[in-house]
Short mmCIF file of C-alpha atoms and ligand atoms in Angstrom, two decimals:
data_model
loop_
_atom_site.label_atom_id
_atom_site.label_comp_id
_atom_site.label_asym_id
_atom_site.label_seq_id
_atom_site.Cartn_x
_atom_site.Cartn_y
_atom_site.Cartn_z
CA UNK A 6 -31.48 -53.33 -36.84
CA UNK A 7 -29.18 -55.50 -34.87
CA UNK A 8 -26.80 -55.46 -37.75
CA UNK A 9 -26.77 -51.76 -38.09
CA UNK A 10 -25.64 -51.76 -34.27
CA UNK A 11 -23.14 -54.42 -34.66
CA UNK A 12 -21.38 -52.40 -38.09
CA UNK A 13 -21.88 -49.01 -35.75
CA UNK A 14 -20.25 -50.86 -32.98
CA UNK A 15 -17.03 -52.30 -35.35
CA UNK A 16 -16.46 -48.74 -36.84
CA UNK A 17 -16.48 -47.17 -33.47
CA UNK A 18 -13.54 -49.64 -32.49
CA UNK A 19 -11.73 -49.25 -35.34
CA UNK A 20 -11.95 -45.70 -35.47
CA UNK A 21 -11.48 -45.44 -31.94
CA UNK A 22 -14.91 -43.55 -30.86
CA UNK A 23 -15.01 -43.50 -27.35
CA UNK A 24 -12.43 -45.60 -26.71
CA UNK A 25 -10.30 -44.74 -23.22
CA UNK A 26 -7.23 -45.13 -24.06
CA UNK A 27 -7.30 -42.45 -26.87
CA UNK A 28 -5.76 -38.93 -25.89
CA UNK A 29 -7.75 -36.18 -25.61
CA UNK A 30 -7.14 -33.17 -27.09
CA UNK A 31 -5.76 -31.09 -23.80
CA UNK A 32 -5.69 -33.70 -21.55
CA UNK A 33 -3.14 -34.23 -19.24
CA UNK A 34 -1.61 -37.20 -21.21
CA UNK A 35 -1.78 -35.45 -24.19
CA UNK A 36 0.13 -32.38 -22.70
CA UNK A 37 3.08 -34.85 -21.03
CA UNK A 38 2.78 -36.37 -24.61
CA UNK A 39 3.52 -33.02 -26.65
CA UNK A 40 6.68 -31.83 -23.94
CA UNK A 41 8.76 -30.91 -26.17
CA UNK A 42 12.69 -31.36 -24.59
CA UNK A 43 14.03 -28.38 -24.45
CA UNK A 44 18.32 -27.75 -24.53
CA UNK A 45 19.93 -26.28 -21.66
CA UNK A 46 20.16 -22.69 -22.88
CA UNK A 47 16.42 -22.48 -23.83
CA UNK A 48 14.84 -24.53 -20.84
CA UNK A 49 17.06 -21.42 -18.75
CA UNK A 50 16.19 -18.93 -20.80
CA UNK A 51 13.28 -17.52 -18.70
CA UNK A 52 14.98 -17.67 -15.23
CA UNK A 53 18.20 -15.99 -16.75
CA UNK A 54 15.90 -13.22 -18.31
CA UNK A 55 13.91 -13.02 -15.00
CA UNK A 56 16.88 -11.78 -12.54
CA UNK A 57 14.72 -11.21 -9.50
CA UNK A 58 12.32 -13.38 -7.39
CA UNK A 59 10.84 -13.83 -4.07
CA UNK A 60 12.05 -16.68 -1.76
CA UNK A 61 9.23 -17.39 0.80
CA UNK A 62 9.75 -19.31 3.97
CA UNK A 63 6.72 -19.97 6.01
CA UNK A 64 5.60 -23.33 8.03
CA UNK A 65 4.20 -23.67 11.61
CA UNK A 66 7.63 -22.02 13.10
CA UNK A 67 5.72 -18.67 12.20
CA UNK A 68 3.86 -19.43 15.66
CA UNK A 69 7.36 -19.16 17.80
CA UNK A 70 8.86 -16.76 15.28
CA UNK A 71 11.92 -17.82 17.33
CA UNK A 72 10.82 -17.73 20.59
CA UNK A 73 9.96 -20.10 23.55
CA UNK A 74 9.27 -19.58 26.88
CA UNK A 75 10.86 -16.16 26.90
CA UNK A 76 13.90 -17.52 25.46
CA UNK A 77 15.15 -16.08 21.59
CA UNK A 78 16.62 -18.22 19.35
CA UNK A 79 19.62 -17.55 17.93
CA UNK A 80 20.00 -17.31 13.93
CA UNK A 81 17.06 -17.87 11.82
CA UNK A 82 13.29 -18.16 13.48
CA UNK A 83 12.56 -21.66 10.99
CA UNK A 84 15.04 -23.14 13.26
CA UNK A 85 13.43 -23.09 16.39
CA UNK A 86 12.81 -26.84 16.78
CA UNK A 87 16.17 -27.29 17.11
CA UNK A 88 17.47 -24.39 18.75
CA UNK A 89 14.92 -24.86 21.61
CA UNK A 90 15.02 -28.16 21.83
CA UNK A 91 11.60 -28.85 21.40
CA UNK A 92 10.63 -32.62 20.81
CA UNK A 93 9.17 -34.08 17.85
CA UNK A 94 6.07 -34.89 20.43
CA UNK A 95 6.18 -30.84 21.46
CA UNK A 96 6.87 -29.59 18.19
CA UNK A 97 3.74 -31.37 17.12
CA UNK A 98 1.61 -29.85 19.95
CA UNK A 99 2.80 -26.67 20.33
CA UNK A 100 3.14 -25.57 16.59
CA UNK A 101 1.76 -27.60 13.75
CA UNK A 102 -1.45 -28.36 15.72
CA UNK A 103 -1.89 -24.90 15.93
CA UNK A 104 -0.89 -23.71 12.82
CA UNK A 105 -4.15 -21.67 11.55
CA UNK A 106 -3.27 -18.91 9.32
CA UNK A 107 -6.57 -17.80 8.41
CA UNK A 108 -5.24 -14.32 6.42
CA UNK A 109 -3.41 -15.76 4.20
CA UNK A 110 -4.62 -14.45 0.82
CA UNK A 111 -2.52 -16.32 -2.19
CA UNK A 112 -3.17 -14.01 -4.77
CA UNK A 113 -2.69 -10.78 -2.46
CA UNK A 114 1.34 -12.31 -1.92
CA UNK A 115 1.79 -12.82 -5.52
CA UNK A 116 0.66 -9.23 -6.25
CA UNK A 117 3.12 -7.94 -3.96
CA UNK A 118 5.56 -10.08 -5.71
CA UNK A 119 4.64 -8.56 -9.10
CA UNK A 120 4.37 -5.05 -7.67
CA UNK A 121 7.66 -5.34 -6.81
CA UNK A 122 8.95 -6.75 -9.98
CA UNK A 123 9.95 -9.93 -9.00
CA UNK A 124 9.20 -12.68 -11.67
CA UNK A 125 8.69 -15.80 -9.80
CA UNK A 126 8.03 -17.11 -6.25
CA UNK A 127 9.74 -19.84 -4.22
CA UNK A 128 7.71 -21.11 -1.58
CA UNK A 129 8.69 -23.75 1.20
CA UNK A 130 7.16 -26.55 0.69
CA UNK A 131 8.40 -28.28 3.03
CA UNK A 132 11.25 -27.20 5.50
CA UNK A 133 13.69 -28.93 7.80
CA UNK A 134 10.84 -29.59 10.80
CA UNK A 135 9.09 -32.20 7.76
CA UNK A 136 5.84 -30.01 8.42
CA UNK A 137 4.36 -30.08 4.56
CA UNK A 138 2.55 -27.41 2.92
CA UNK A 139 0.68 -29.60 0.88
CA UNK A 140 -2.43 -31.89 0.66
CA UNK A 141 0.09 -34.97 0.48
CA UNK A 142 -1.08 -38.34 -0.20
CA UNK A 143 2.56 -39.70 1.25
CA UNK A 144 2.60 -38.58 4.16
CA UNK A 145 -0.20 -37.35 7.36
CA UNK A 146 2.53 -34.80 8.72
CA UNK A 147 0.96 -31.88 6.36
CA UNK A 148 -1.24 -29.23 6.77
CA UNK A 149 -4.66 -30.99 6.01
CA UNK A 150 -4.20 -33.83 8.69
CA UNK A 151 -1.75 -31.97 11.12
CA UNK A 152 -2.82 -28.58 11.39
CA UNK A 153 -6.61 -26.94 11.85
CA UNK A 154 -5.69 -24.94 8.70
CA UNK A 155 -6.78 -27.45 6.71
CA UNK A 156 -6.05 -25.56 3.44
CA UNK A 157 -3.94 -26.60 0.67
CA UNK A 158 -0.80 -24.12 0.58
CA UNK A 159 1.24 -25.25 -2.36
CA UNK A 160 -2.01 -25.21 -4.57
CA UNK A 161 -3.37 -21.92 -3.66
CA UNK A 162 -0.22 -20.29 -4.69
CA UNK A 163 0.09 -22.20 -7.42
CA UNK A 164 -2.86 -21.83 -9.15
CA UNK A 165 -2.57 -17.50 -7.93
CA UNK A 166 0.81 -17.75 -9.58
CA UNK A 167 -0.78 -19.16 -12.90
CA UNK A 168 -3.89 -16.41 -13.03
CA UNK A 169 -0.94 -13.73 -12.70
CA UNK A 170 1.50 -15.36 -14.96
CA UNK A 171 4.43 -15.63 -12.39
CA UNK A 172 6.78 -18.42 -12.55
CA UNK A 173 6.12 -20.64 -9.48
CA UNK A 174 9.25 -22.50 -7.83
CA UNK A 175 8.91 -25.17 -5.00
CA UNK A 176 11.91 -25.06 -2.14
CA UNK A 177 12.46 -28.80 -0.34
CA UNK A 178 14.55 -29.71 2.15
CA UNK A 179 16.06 -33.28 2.07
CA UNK A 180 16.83 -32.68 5.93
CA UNK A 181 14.19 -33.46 8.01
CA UNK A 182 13.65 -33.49 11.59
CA UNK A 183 10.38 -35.13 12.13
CA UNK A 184 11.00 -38.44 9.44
CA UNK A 185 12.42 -41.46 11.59
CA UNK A 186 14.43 -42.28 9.28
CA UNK A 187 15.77 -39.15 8.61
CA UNK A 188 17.45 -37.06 11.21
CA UNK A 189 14.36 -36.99 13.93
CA UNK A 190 16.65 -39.33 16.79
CA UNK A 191 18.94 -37.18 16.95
CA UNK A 192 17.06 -34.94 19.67
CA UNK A 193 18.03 -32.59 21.40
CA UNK A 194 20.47 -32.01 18.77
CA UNK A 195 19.09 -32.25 15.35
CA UNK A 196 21.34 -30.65 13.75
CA UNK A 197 24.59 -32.77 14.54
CA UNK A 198 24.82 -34.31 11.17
CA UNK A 199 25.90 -31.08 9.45
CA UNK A 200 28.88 -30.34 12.17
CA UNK A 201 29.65 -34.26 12.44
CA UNK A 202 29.64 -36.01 9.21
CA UNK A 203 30.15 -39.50 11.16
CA UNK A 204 26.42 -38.85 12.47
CA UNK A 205 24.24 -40.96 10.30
CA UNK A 206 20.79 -42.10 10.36
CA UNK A 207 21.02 -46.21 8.74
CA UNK A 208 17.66 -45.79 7.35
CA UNK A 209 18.40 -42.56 5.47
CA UNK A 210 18.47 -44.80 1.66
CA UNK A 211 14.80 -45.64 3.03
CA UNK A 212 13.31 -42.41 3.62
CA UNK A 213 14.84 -40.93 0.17
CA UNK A 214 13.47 -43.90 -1.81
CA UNK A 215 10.07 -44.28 -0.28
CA UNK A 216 9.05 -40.91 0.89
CA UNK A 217 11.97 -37.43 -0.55
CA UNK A 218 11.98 -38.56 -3.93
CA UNK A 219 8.09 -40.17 -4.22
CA UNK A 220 7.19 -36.21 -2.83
CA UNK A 221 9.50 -34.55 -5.08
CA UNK A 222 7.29 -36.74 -7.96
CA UNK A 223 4.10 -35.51 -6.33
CA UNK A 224 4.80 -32.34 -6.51
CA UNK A 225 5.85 -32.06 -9.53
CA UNK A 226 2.41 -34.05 -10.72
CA UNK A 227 -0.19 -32.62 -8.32
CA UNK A 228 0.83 -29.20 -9.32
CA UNK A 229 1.62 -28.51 -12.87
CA UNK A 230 3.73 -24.76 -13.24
CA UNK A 231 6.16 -26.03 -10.83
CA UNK A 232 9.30 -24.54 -12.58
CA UNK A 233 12.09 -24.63 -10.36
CA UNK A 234 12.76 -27.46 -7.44
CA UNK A 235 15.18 -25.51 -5.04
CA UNK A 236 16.94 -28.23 -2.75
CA UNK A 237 18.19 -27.50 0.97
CA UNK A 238 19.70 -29.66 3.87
CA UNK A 239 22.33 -31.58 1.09
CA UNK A 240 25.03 -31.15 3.84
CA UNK A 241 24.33 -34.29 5.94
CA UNK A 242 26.16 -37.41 5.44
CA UNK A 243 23.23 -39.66 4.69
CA UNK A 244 22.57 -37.96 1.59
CA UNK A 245 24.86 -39.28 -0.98
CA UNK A 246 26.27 -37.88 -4.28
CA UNK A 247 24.54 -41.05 -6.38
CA UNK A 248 21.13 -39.65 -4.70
CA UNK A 249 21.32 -36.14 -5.78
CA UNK A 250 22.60 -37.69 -9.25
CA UNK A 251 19.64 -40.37 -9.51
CA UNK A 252 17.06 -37.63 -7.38
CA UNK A 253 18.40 -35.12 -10.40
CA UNK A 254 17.76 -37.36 -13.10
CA UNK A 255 14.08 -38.50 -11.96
CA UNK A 256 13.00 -35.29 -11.45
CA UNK A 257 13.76 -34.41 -15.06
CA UNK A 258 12.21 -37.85 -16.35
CA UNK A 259 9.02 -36.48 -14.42
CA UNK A 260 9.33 -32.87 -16.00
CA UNK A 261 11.94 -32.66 -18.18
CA UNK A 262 12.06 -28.72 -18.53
CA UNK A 263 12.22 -28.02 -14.52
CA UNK A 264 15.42 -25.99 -13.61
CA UNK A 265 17.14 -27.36 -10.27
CA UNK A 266 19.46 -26.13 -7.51
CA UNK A 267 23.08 -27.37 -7.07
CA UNK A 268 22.19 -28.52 -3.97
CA UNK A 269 20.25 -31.41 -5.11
CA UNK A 270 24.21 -33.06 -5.54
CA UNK A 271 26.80 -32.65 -3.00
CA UNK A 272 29.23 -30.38 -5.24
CA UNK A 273 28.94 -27.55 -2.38
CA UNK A 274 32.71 -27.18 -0.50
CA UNK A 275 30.89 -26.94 2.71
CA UNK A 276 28.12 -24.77 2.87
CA UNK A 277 29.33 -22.76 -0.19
CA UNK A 278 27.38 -21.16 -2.99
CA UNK A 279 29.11 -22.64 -6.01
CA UNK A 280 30.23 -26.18 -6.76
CA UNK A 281 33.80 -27.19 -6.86
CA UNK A 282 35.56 -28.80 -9.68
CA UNK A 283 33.52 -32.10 -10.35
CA UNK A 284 30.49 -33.58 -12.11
CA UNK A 285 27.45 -32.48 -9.73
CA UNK A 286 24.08 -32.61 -10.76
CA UNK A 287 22.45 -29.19 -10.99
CA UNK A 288 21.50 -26.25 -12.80
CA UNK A 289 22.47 -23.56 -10.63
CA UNK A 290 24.94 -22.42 -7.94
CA UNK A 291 23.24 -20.80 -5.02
CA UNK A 292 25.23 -18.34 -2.57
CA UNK A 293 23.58 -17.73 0.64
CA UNK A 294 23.28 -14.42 2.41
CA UNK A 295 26.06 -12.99 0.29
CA UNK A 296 26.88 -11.77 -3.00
CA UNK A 297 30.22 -12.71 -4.92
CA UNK A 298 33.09 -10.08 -4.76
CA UNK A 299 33.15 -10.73 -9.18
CA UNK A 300 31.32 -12.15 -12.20
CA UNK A 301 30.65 -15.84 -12.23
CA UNK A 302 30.63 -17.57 -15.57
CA UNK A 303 27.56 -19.94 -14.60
CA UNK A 304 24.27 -19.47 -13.73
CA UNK A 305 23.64 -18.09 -9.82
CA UNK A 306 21.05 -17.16 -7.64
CA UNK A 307 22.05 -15.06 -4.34
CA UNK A 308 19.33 -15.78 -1.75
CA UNK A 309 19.16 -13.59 1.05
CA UNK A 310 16.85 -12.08 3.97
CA UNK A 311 15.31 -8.86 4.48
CA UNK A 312 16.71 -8.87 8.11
CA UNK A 313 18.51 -11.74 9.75
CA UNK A 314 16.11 -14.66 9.40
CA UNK A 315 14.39 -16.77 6.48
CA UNK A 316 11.01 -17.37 8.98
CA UNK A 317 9.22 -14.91 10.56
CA UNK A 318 10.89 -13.45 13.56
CA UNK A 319 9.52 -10.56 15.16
CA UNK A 320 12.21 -9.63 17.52
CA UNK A 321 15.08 -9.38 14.52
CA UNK A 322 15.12 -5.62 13.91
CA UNK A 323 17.66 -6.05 12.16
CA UNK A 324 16.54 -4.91 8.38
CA UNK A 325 18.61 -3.84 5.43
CA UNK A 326 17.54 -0.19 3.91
CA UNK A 327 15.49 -0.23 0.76
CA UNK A 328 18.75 1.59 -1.09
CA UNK A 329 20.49 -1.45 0.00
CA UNK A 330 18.21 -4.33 -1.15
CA UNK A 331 17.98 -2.31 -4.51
CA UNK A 332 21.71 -1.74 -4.74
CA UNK A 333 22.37 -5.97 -4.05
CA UNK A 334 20.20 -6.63 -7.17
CA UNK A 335 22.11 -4.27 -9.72
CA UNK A 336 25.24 -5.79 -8.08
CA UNK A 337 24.05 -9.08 -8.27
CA UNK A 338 22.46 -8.58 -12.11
CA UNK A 339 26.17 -6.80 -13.19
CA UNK A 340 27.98 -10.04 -12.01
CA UNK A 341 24.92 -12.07 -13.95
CA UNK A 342 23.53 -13.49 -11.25
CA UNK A 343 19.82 -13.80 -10.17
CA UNK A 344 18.11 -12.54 -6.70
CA UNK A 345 16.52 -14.23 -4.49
CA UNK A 346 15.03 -11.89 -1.95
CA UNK A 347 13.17 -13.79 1.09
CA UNK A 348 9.96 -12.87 3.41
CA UNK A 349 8.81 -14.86 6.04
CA UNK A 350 5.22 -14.54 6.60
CA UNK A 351 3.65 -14.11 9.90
CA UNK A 352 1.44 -17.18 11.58
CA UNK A 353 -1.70 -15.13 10.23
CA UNK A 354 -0.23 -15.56 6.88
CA UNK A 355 0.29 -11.94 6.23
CA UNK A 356 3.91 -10.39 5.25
CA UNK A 357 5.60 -8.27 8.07
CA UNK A 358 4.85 -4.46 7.59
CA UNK A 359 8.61 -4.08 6.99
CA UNK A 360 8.76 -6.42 4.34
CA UNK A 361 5.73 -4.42 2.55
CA UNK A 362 7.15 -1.05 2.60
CA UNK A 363 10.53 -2.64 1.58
CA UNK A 364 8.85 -4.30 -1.47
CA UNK A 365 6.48 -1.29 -2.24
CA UNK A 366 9.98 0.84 -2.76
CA UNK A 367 11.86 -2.01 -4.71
CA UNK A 368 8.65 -2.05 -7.13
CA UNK A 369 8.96 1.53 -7.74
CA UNK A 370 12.53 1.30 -8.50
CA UNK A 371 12.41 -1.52 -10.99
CA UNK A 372 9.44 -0.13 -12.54
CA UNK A 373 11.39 2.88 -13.11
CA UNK A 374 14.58 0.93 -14.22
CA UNK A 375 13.31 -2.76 -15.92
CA UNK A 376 14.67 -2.35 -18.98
CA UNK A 377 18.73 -2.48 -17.14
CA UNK A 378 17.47 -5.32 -15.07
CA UNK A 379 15.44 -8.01 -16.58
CA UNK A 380 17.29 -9.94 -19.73
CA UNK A 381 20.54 -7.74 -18.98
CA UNK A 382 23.76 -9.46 -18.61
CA UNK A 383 27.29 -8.65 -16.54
CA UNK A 384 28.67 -5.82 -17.65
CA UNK A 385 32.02 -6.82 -19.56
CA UNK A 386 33.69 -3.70 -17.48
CA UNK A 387 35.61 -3.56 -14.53
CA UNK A 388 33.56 -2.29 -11.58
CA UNK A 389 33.53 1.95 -11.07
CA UNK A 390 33.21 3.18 -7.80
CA UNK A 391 30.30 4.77 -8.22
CA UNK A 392 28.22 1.94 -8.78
CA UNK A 393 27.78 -0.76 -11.41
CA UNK A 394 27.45 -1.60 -15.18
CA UNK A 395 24.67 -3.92 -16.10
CA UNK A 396 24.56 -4.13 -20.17
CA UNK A 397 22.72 -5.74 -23.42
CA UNK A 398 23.58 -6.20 -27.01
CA UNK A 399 24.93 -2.52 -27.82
CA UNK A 400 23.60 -0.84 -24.68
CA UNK A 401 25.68 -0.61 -21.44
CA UNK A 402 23.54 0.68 -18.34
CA UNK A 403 25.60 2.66 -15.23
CA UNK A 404 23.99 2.18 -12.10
CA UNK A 405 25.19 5.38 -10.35
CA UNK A 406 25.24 4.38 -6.32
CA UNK A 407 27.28 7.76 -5.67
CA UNK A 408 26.25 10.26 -7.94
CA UNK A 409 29.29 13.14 -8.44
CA UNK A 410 29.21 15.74 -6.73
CA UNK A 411 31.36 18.01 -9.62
CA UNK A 412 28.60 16.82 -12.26
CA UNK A 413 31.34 14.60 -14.20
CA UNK A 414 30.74 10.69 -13.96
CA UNK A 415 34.07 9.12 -15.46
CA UNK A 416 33.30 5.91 -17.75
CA UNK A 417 35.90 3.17 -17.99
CA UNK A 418 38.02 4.56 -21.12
CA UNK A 419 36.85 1.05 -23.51
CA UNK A 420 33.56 2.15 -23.68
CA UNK A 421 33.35 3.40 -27.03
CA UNK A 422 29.89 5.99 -26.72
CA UNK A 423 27.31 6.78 -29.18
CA UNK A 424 25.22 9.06 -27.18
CA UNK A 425 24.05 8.73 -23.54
CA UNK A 426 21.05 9.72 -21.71
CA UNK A 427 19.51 9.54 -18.10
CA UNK A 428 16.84 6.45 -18.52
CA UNK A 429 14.01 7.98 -16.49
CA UNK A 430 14.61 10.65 -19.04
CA UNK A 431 15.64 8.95 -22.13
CA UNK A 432 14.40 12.47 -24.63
CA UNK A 433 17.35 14.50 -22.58
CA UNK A 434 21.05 13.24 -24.65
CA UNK A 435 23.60 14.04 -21.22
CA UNK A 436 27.46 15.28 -23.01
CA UNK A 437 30.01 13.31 -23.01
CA UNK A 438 33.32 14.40 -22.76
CA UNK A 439 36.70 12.15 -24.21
CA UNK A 440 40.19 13.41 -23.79
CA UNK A 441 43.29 12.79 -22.22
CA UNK A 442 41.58 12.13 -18.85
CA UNK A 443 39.59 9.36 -20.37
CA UNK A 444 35.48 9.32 -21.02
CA UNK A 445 33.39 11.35 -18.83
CA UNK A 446 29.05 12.33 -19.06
CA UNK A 447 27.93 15.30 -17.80
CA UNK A 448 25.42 15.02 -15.38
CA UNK A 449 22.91 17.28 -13.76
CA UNK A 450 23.88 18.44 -10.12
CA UNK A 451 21.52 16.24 -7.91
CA UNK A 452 20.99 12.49 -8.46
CA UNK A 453 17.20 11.46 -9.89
CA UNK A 454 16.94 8.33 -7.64
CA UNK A 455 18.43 8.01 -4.16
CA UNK A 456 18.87 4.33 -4.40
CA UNK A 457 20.56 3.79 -7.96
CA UNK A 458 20.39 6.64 -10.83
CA UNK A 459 20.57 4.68 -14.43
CA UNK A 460 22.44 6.14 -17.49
CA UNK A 461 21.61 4.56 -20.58
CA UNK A 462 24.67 4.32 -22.73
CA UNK A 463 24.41 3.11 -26.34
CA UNK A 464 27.82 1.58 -27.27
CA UNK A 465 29.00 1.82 -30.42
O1 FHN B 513 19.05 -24.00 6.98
C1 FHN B 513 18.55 -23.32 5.90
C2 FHN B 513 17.91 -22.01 6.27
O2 FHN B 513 16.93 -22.21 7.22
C3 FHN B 513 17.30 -21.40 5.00
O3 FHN B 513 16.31 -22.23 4.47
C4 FHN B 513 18.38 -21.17 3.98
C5 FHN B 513 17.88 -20.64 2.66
O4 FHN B 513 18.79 -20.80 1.67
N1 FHN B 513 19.12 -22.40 3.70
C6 FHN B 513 19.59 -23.19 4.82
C7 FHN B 513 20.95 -23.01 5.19
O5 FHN B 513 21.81 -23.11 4.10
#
C-alpha cells in the first residue's frame, strides 16, 4: 500500500498534479502569459474607431464646488485648494474627511455614458489635491482611510464598465499638492511650479520612484480593463523628460496594450495639445478646451467641459447648447480626432441636471447618426460652410450645420457622386445636380435635425 502511495506520489510530480507553480487555465498568470503584443495600429484600433468618450472629474473638491467662505473661485471648481488657499491640514478637514457621496450609482453613470453614445469613460483617479479614488495599498490619503465613504471608486466603475462593455480609462495627475515631496510646500501657492520653472521640489525623483509610478503599477494590476492611462500636471519642472520616457516604458512592460497620453513626456510647447518636433513618449496628443482650426495627421483627443469647469461647480452657468456639443464632435471626428466630453459629478455622486439633459440629447443624435461617427475618418475635403465632411471607404457623410434655405446644398466639385440620400432616411435617393456651377443635392425645404442634418453620399 505504501508503495502504491509513493508511485501515486512520483507521477503526480512528474506530471505536475497539484503542483503550484503550474498555470491555471484562466488564471491571472495564465492571462499575463497569453498577452499577445499587439502593433501600434491594432493596439489603437478601438480608441480610433470609438471617437467619443466621457472624461469624468470628481474627488472631494465636489464639496466646495469652488467655493469657500462666500468666496468663488476663479477657473475650474477641482482647483479650489489652491485658489483658496486652503492648507494641506484644512483641505484634509474640510473636504476629504467629509467626502461621503452616498448616491453614487456606478452602473447608473456608465449607462448615461452609453445612452449617449460615448464608448469609454475616463475617470480621475487621482487629481492634483493627491486625494485617491482608490482602495490603495501605497498610500492612506484615499478614500477608504481618508474619507467616511469608505467605498472603492476606481473598482466600482470598473467592474460597471466591464458588465456594459465600455472601455474604461484611468486619468492621473503627476502634480500633486498633498505628497511632501511633490509640490505640497509650496502653500499658499501650489501652483508656482507651472508659472516658475526654477520652483522645484528636491525630492520630486523620490516621490515618482516610490509612490507615481508604484500607483500607476497598481492600477494597472488591481484593476484589469484599464485601457487608457491619461496623464496631467507634466508641466512642472520636477518632472523630467527621462521620467515620462522610463514612466512610458514601465507602464507598457506592466500592460503592454494600454494606450497613453502625450503628457506622460514633456513634448507639450507649454500647455499645448500636440507635441513639438522631438522624440516624446506617448500615444496621443491632447488639446484642451479647444478644437484645432484643421486635420491633424496623428492621433488626438479634444477634452473639453460642458460649462467652464472640469469639477463640479454649481455657480458656473455657463453651459454650451446641446447643438453645440454635437456640432464639436462632427468637427472634431472630420479633422480625425477623438472627444473627450467632461462631467463633474456632484458631492452626492450624482451628475448635474444640466449635464443629463445635455447627454440625453447627444444620445439621441448619435443614435440617429453612428454610422458617420464611430470608425469614420477626416474627410479628405476642404471644409463647406455649411458644416462638415466626415467619410469611410467609398462613403463621404455631410454634416449640414446650416441647412439651405433655396433647397440646393453645393458639394466641393471632387466629389465624384454615385447617389445620395438623407441618412435618417436612407430609402429616399435626394438629386443631384452637376454643371457648370459645380455639384449640388437637392434637399427638402426644412432641415431633419436642428443640431447636424447627415447626407449620406456614396462616392464613386
Ligand atoms: O489642471 C488640469 C485641469 O484641472 C483639468 O484636469 C484639465 C483636463 O485636461 N487638465 C489640467 C490643465 O491642463
Amino acid at each position: 500500500m505504501n508503495k502504491l502511495l509513493q508511485i501515486i506520489a512520483v507521477c503526480m510530480l512528474l506530471f505536475n498534479f497539484g503542483c503550484e507553480s503550474k498555470v491555471k487555465k484562466g488564471s491571472k498568470d495564465s492571462e499575463e502569459k497569453s498577452v499577445v503584443r499587439l502593433s501600434d495600429d491594432e493596439r489603437m484600433e478601438w480608441w480610433r474607431d470609438a471617437r467619443f468618450g466621457m472624461f469624468i472629474h470628481w474627488g472631494a473638491y465636489a464639496i466646495p464646488g469652488g467655493e469657500r467662505n462666500g468666496e468663488v473661485c476663479k477657473g475650474g471648481a477641482e482647483w479650489v485648494m489652491d485658489k483658496l488657499d486652503y492648507t494641506i491640514e484644512d483641505y484634509e478637514k474640510e473636504v476629504t474627511a467629509k467626502f461621503n457621496p452616498v448616491k453614487f450609482d456606478a452602473d447608473a453613470w456608465v449607462k448615461m455614458a452609453q445612452d449617449a453614445g460615448m464608448k469609454y469613460i475616463v475617470l480621475t483617479s487621482k487629481h492634483h489635491d493627491g486625494f485617491c479614488l482608490w482602495d490603495s495599498e501605497i498610500t492612506d490619503y484615499d478614500v477608504m482611510e481618508a474619507s467616511p465613504f469608505k467605498r472603492d471608486i476606481v473598482k466600482e466603475l470598473s467592474e460597471a464598465c466591464k458588465k456594459a462593455d465600455m472601455r474604461f480609462c484611468l486619468y492621473h495627475s503627476i502634480v500633486d499638492w498633498h505628497h511632501p515631496q511633490a509640490q505640497a510646500p509650496l502653500f499658499p501657492n501650489y501652483n508656482a511650479g507651472q508659472k516658475d520653472q526654477t520652483v522645484v521640489n528636491p525630492e520630486f525623483p523620490k516621490y515618482y520612484e516610490n509612490y507615481l509610478k508604484p500607483m500607476v503599477g497598481e492600477l494597472l494590476t488591481k484593476y484589469d480593463n484599464v485601457d487608457v492611462i491619461w496623464f496631467d500636471g507634466d508641466w512642472i519642472a520636477d518632472y523630467t523628460t527621462e521620467m515620462g520616457k522610463d514612466f512610458y516604458s514601465y507602464i507598457r512592460s506592466v500592460k503592454p496594450n494600454v494606450i497613453v497620453n502625450n503628457r506622460v513626456d514633456k513634448g507639450r510647447n507649454g500647455m499645448e495639445g500636440m507635441d513639438k518636433e522631438g522624440e516624446f513618449a506617448g500615444d496621443f496628443g491632447t488639446p484642451e478646451q479647444e478644437i484645432p482650426a484643421t486635420g491633424i495627421d496623428s492621433d488626438w483627443e479634444a477634452c473639453m467641459t460642458m460649462n467652464g469647469s472640469w469639477g463640479y461647480k454649481p455657480s458656473d452657468k455657463n453651459w454650451k447648447s446641446d447643438t453645440k456639443l454635437i456640432q464639436n464632435l462632427v468637427d472634431i471626428v472630420s479633422k480625425g480626432g477623438n472627444f473627450l466630453l467632461n462631467i463633474g459629478p456632484d458631492a452626492q455622486g450624482l451628475f448635474p441636471q444640466e449635464s443629463i439633459d445635455r447627454l440625453k440629447s447627444i444620445g439621441e443624435w448619435t443614435k440617429a447618426n453612428s454610422e458617420a461617427i464611430y470608425g469614420a475618418k477626416a474627410s479628405p475635403f476642404a471644409r463647406p460652410e455649411w458644416g462638415r465632411y466626415t467619410s469611410k471607404s467609398g462613403v463621404v457623410y455631410a454634416h449640414v450645420f446650416d441647412w439651405p434655405k433655396d433647397g440646393r446644398l453645393v458639394l466641393d466639385a471632387s466629389i465624384k457622386i454615385k447617389s445620395a440620400s438623407l441618412l435618417s432616411t436612407p430609402t429616399s435617393e435626394l438629386l443631384v445636380n452637376t454643371d457648370d456651377n459645380g455639384v449640388s443635392i437637392q434637399v427638402p425645404v426644412s432641415a431633419p435635425d436642428r443640431s447636424a442634418s447627415v447626407i449620406k453620399i456614396i462616392v464613386e
